[in-house]
Amino acid sequence: MTLLMEMEVICSSLTIVRIIVTNKNVITINPAVPSLGKYGLSDRNYTARVTNYVVKDEILNKTLGEVGTGTTVYLPTQYKIKWWHSKAYKAWQMVRNHKMDSVKNALKEKRYK
């Protein structure tokens, strides 16, 4: 993926904490919301660039909310969730949207390389 060449790619909220400390550019994929305060940190002095790529309706973003650090780019949902689906089926679809195959397909759909 040429999109990812100039930046480190991460998927962990703990790694977001690490890049805040090191002030590095980064791309995240479906990240969880980091607990910066837990580590005595803030992103106020963070001057590098974070781009969060999130598949719509993936489980972490849907249940925990959007990561506040950087810019979030929403990618198309790969596994649809309908209002009539059961809670268990909705949860399964959100997990499926979190998986890397969904990310790859969503990036292709948006014509990222």
mmCIF file of C-alpha atoms in Angstrom:
data_model
loop_
_atom_site.group_PDB
_atom_site.id
_atom_site.type_symbol
_atom_site.label_atom_id
_atom_site.label_comp_id
_atom_site.label_asym_id
_atom_site.label_seq_id
_atom_site.Cartn_x
_atom_site.Cartn_y
_atom_site.Cartn_z
ATOM 1 C CA MET A 1 0.000 0.000 0.000
ATOM 2 C CA THR A 2 1.657 3.217 -1.091
ATOM 3 C CA LEU A 3 -0.589 5.188 1.277
ATOM 4 C CA LEU A 4 1.190 3.604 4.230
ATOM 5 C CA MET A 5 4.797 4.040 3.102
ATOM 6 C CA GLU A 6 5.672 7.356 4.744
ATOM 7 C CA MET A 7 4.147 6.588 8.120
ATOM 8 C CA GLU A 8 4.269 3.811 10.660
ATOM 9 C CA VAL A 9 1.033 1.811 10.773
ATOM 10 C CA ILE A 10 -0.348 0.837 14.153
ATOM 11 C CA CYS A 11 -3.453 -0.789 15.516
ATOM 12 C CA SER A 12 -3.040 -0.538 19.276
ATOM 13 C CA SER A 13 -4.159 2.208 21.630
ATOM 14 C CA LEU A 14 -0.952 1.649 23.634
ATOM 15 C CA THR A 15 1.013 2.412 20.501
ATOM 16 C CA ILE A 16 -0.879 5.703 20.205
ATOM 17 C CA VAL A 17 0.444 6.472 23.677
ATOM 18 C CA ARG A 18 3.953 5.640 22.420
ATOM 19 C CA ILE A 19 3.711 7.952 19.402
ATOM 20 C CA ILE A 20 2.461 10.794 21.608
ATOM 21 C CA VAL A 21 5.645 10.390 23.665
ATOM 22 C CA THR A 22 7.928 10.138 20.610
ATOM 23 C CA ASN A 23 6.011 12.712 18.496
ATOM 24 C CA LYS A 24 5.999 10.574 15.327
ATOM 25 C CA ASN A 25 3.683 10.552 12.319
ATOM 26 C CA VAL A 26 1.431 7.517 12.300
ATOM 27 C CA ILE A 27 -1.530 5.834 10.615
ATOM 28 C CA THR A 28 -3.854 3.789 12.797
ATOM 29 C CA ILE A 29 -6.310 1.157 11.684
ATOM 30 C CA ASN A 30 -9.531 0.776 13.721
ATOM 31 C CA PRO A 31 -7.825 1.989 16.918
ATOM 32 C CA ALA A 32 -9.213 1.874 20.430
ATOM 33 C CA VAL A 33 -9.415 5.119 22.382
ATOM 34 C CA PRO A 34 -6.114 5.484 24.292
ATOM 35 C CA SER A 35 -6.089 6.274 28.003
ATOM 36 C CA LEU A 36 -3.535 9.078 27.852
ATOM 37 C CA GLY A 37 -4.430 10.341 31.330
ATOM 38 C CA LYS A 38 -3.671 6.922 32.781
ATOM 39 C CA TYR A 39 -0.055 7.477 31.752
ATOM 40 C CA GLY A 40 0.045 11.142 32.771
ATOM 41 C CA LEU A 41 0.074 12.220 29.120
ATOM 42 C CA SER A 42 -1.774 14.682 26.921
ATOM 43 C CA ASP A 43 -1.780 15.174 23.158
ATOM 44 C CA ARG A 44 -1.710 18.981 23.511
ATOM 45 C CA ASN A 45 1.999 19.174 22.621
ATOM 46 C CA TYR A 46 1.820 16.502 19.939
ATOM 47 C CA THR A 47 2.846 18.154 16.674
ATOM 48 C CA ALA A 48 3.211 15.135 14.377
ATOM 49 C CA ARG A 49 0.350 13.758 12.285
ATOM 50 C CA VAL A 50 -2.032 10.929 13.148
ATOM 51 C CA THR A 51 -4.523 9.617 10.633
ATOM 52 C CA ASN A 52 -7.013 7.081 11.981
ATOM 53 C CA TYR A 53 -8.633 4.861 9.340
ATOM 54 C CA VAL A 54 -11.847 3.380 10.716
ATOM 55 C CA VAL A 55 -14.289 1.043 8.989
ATOM 56 C CA LYS A 56 -17.760 2.348 9.839
ATOM 57 C CA ASP A 57 -19.618 0.118 12.278
ATOM 58 C CA GLU A 58 -16.468 -1.616 13.544
ATOM 59 C CA ILE A 59 -16.697 -2.660 17.183
ATOM 60 C CA LEU A 60 -14.137 -0.420 18.942
ATOM 61 C CA ASN A 61 -15.225 2.849 17.373
ATOM 62 C CA LYS A 62 -18.899 1.929 17.647
ATOM 63 C CA THR A 63 -18.745 1.034 21.344
ATOM 64 C CA LEU A 64 -15.885 3.181 22.733
ATOM 65 C CA GLY A 65 -16.138 6.226 20.474
ATOM 66 C CA GLU A 66 -13.795 8.095 18.164
ATOM 67 C CA VAL A 67 -10.108 8.535 18.945
ATOM 68 C CA GLY A 68 -9.614 12.218 19.771
ATOM 69 C CA THR A 69 -6.009 12.411 18.574
ATOM 70 C CA GLY A 70 -5.473 13.227 14.897
ATOM 71 C CA THR A 71 -7.870 13.006 11.986
ATOM 72 C CA THR A 72 -10.291 10.134 11.509
ATOM 73 C CA VAL A 73 -11.084 8.930 8.001
ATOM 74 C CA TYR A 74 -14.166 6.729 7.886
ATOM 75 C CA LEU A 75 -14.133 3.868 5.419
ATOM 76 C CA PRO A 76 -17.251 2.131 4.069
ATOM 77 C CA THR A 77 -18.947 -0.510 6.209
ATOM 78 C CA GLN A 78 -18.201 -3.967 4.866
ATOM 79 C CA TYR A 79 -20.749 -5.936 6.895
ATOM 80 C CA LYS A 80 -24.063 -4.121 7.116
ATOM 81 C CA ILE A 81 -26.001 -3.759 10.345
ATOM 82 C CA LYS A 82 -29.763 -3.388 10.102
ATOM 83 C CA TRP A 83 -32.107 -2.203 12.822
ATOM 84 C CA TRP A 84 -33.930 -5.552 12.892
ATOM 85 C CA HIS A 85 -30.774 -7.633 13.460
ATOM 86 C CA SER A 86 -30.416 -9.242 16.885
ATOM 87 C CA LYS A 87 -27.888 -7.764 19.341
ATOM 88 C CA ALA A 88 -25.671 -10.827 18.939
ATOM 89 C CA TYR A 89 -25.701 -10.556 15.130
ATOM 90 C CA LYS A 90 -24.972 -6.818 15.302
ATOM 91 C CA ALA A 91 -21.998 -7.515 17.594
ATOM 92 C CA TRP A 92 -20.723 -10.185 15.184
ATOM 93 C CA GLN A 93 -21.013 -7.767 12.243
ATOM 94 C CA MET A 94 -19.088 -5.097 14.206
ATOM 95 C CA VAL A 95 -16.320 -7.621 14.936
ATOM 96 C CA ARG A 96 -16.216 -8.587 11.254
ATOM 97 C CA ASN A 97 -15.913 -4.889 10.299
ATOM 98 C CA HIS A 98 -12.915 -4.636 12.653
ATOM 99 C CA LYS A 99 -10.929 -7.400 10.940
ATOM 100 C CA MET A 100 -8.086 -6.641 8.542
ATOM 101 C CA ASP A 101 -9.875 -8.131 5.511
ATOM 102 C CA SER A 102 -12.625 -5.542 6.016
ATOM 103 C CA VAL A 103 -10.027 -2.773 6.252
ATOM 104 C CA LYS A 104 -8.323 -3.916 3.042
ATOM 105 C CA ASN A 105 -11.628 -4.178 1.176
ATOM 106 C CA ALA A 106 -12.788 -0.776 2.442
ATOM 107 C CA LEU A 107 -9.497 0.835 1.372
ATOM 108 C CA LYS A 108 -9.864 -0.717 -2.092
ATOM 109 C CA GLU A 109 -13.460 0.473 -2.258
ATOM 110 C CA LYS A 110 -12.275 4.044 -1.526
ATOM 111 C CA ARG A 111 -9.523 3.519 -4.139
ATOM 112 C CA TYR A 112 -6.572 3.819 -1.766
ATOM 113 C CA LYS A 113 -3.446 1.981 -2.872
#
